Amino acid sequence: HLIIDREDLFEPRVVSPALVMMLTGFSFGTILTIIPDFSDFLNISNRGVFFTAFTIASISVRVLAGKASDRFGRANVLKLATIMLAVAMYLIGSAHSFSSFIIAAVLFGLASGISSPTVFAWTIDLSPDQHRGRGLATMFVALEIGIGVGALTSGWVYDNNPSMFPTAFWIGGILAFLAFTYLMLERILRLRIAAKT
């Protein structure tokens, strides 16, 4: 029972939430890697203030996000979350003061708090009962890939050059917008398939 085969790690039915998780996870990897240096650059002595604001915002919205995704649909709620994340990453890269930095942190936290439970719920919805573990494994692998690639890419782009902070954050915003675009196209494709059947 402890042996894990390759087929236990991928569930094709959950490709959509896994892809959204990977694209949005990139931003989280970026935040974890270069926010401490960015805090120093903005002369914010407490490096943890971003994470405090982000965490409070994320926790405060999670219950509402779960109820909203039940009512309005997983993909529709994720569209809002991915757009919020794209805007948050743009604002972080553009921040020049403590207040703008904290506002961006709160928006990032709200976007994360909305997207995480919704992606989990969508993954469970799409996973067959007998392969629910495989579905969640697929989503977690996508999350790890997103965070890892985000961390590596942001560190490489930033490269201890403060002028590259905006670019490093904005790449995450672009990928979040790609997640939004995918969600829009995925819905259109589903509607066309439904119309033909």
JSON list of N, CA and C in Angstrom, two decimals, residues 26 30 147-159 168 171:
[
{"chain": "A", "resi": 26, "resn": "PHE", "atom": "N", "xyz": [3.13, 30.19, -9.31]},
{"chain": "A", "resi": 26, "resn": "PHE", "atom": "CA", "xyz": [4.34, 30.91, -9.71]},
{"chain": "A", "resi": 26, "resn": "PHE", "atom": "C", "xyz": [4.49, 32.20, -8.89]},
{"chain": "A", "resi": 30, "resn": "THR", "atom": "N", "xyz": [7.46, 33.49, -6.25]},
{"chain": "A", "resi": 30, "resn": "THR", "atom": "CA", "xyz": [8.13, 34.80, -6.40]},
{"chain": "A", "resi": 30, "resn": "THR", "atom": "C", "xyz": [8.09, 35.57, -5.09]},
{"chain": "A", "resi": 147, "resn": "ILE", "atom": "N", "xyz": [5.37, 26.89, -7.66]},
{"chain": "A", "resi": 147, "resn": "ILE", "atom": "CA", "xyz": [6.16, 27.58, -6.63]},
{"chain": "A", "resi": 147, "resn": "ILE", "atom": "C", "xyz": [7.66, 27.47, -6.95]},
{"chain": "A", "resi": 148, "resn": "GLY", "atom": "N", "xyz": [8.10, 26.27, -7.32]},
{"chain": "A", "resi": 148, "resn": "GLY", "atom": "CA", "xyz": [9.53, 26.06, -7.60]},
{"chain": "A", "resi": 148, "resn": "GLY", "atom": "C", "xyz": [10.01, 26.88, -8.78]},
{"chain": "A", "resi": 149, "resn": "VAL", "atom": "N", "xyz": [9.26, 26.86, -9.87]},
{"chain": "A", "resi": 149, "resn": "VAL", "atom": "CA", "xyz": [9.65, 27.62, -11.06]},
{"chain": "A", "resi": 149, "resn": "VAL", "atom": "C", "xyz": [9.57, 29.12, -10.77]},
{"chain": "A", "resi": 150, "resn": "GLY", "atom": "N", "xyz": [8.55, 29.52, -10.00]},
{"chain": "A", "resi": 150, "resn": "GLY", "atom": "CA", "xyz": [8.44, 30.93, -9.62]},
{"chain": "A", "resi": 150, "resn": "GLY", "atom": "C", "xyz": [9.61, 31.40, -8.79]},
{"chain": "A", "resi": 151, "resn": "ALA", "atom": "N", "xyz": [10.03, 30.57, -7.85]},
{"chain": "A", "resi": 151, "resn": "ALA", "atom": "CA", "xyz": [11.17, 30.92, -7.00]},
{"chain": "A", "resi": 151, "resn": "ALA", "atom": "C", "xyz": [12.45, 31.03, -7.83]},
{"chain": "A", "resi": 152, "resn": "LEU", "atom": "N", "xyz": [12.69, 30.03, -8.67]},
{"chain": "A", "resi": 152, "resn": "LEU", "atom": "CA", "xyz": [13.91, 30.03, -9.50]},
{"chain": "A", "resi": 152, "resn": "LEU", "atom": "C", "xyz": [13.92, 31.19, -10.48]},
{"chain": "A", "resi": 153, "resn": "THR", "atom": "N", "xyz": [12.80, 31.41, -11.15]},
{"chain": "A", "resi": 153, "resn": "THR", "atom": "CA", "xyz": [12.74, 32.46, -12.17]},
{"chain": "A", "resi": 153, "resn": "THR", "atom": "C", "xyz": [12.88, 33.85, -11.55]},
{"chain": "A", "resi": 154, "resn": "SER", "atom": "N", "xyz": [12.18, 34.09, -10.45]},
{"chain": "A", "resi": 154, "resn": "SER", "atom": "CA", "xyz": [12.26, 35.41, -9.83]},
{"chain": "A", "resi": 154, "resn": "SER", "atom": "C", "xyz": [13.66, 35.70, -9.30]},
{"chain": "A", "resi": 155, "resn": "GLY", "atom": "N", "xyz": [14.30, 34.69, -8.72]},
{"chain": "A", "resi": 155, "resn": "GLY", "atom": "CA", "xyz": [15.67, 34.87, -8.24]},
{"chain": "A", "resi": 155, "resn": "GLY", "atom": "C", "xyz": [16.63, 35.15, -9.38]},
{"chain": "A", "resi": 156, "resn": "TRP", "atom": "N", "xyz": [16.42, 34.48, -10.50]},
{"chain": "A", "resi": 156, "resn": "TRP", "atom": "CA", "xyz": [17.28, 34.67, -11.67]},
{"chain": "A", "resi": 156, "resn": "TRP", "atom": "C", "xyz": [17.05, 36.05, -12.29]},
{"chain": "A", "resi": 157, "resn": "VAL", "atom": "N", "xyz": [15.80, 36.47, -12.39]},
{"chain": "A", "resi": 157, "resn": "VAL", "atom": "CA", "xyz": [15.48, 37.77, -12.98]},
{"chain": "A", "resi": 157, "resn": "VAL", "atom": "C", "xyz": [15.96, 38.91, -12.08]},
{"chain": "A", "resi": 158, "resn": "TYR", "atom": "N", "xyz": [15.68, 38.80, -10.80]},
{"chain": "A", "resi": 158, "resn": "TYR", "atom": "CA", "xyz": [16.08, 39.84, -9.84]},
{"chain": "A", "resi": 158, "resn": "TYR", "atom": "C", "xyz": [17.60, 39.94, -9.75]},
{"chain": "A", "resi": 159, "resn": "ASP", "atom": "N", "xyz": [18.27, 38.84, -9.49]},
{"chain": "A", "resi": 159, "resn": "ASP", "atom": "CA", "xyz": [19.73, 38.75, -9.49]},
{"chain": "A", "resi": 159, "resn": "ASP", "atom": "C", "xyz": [20.39, 39.87, -8.68]},
{"chain": "A", "resi": 168, "resn": "ALA", "atom": "N", "xyz": [10.38, 41.11, -12.13]},
{"chain": "A", "resi": 168, "resn": "ALA", "atom": "CA", "xyz": [10.23, 39.82, -11.46]},
{"chain": "A", "resi": 168, "resn": "ALA", "atom": "C", "xyz": [8.80, 39.62, -10.97]},
{"chain": "A", "resi": 171, "resn": "ILE", "atom": "N", "xyz": [6.12, 39.35, -14.04]},
{"chain": "A", "resi": 171, "resn": "ILE", "atom": "CA", "xyz": [6.05, 38.04, -14.71]},
{"chain": "A", "resi": 171, "resn": "ILE", "atom": "C", "xyz": [4.98, 37.17, -14.04]}
]
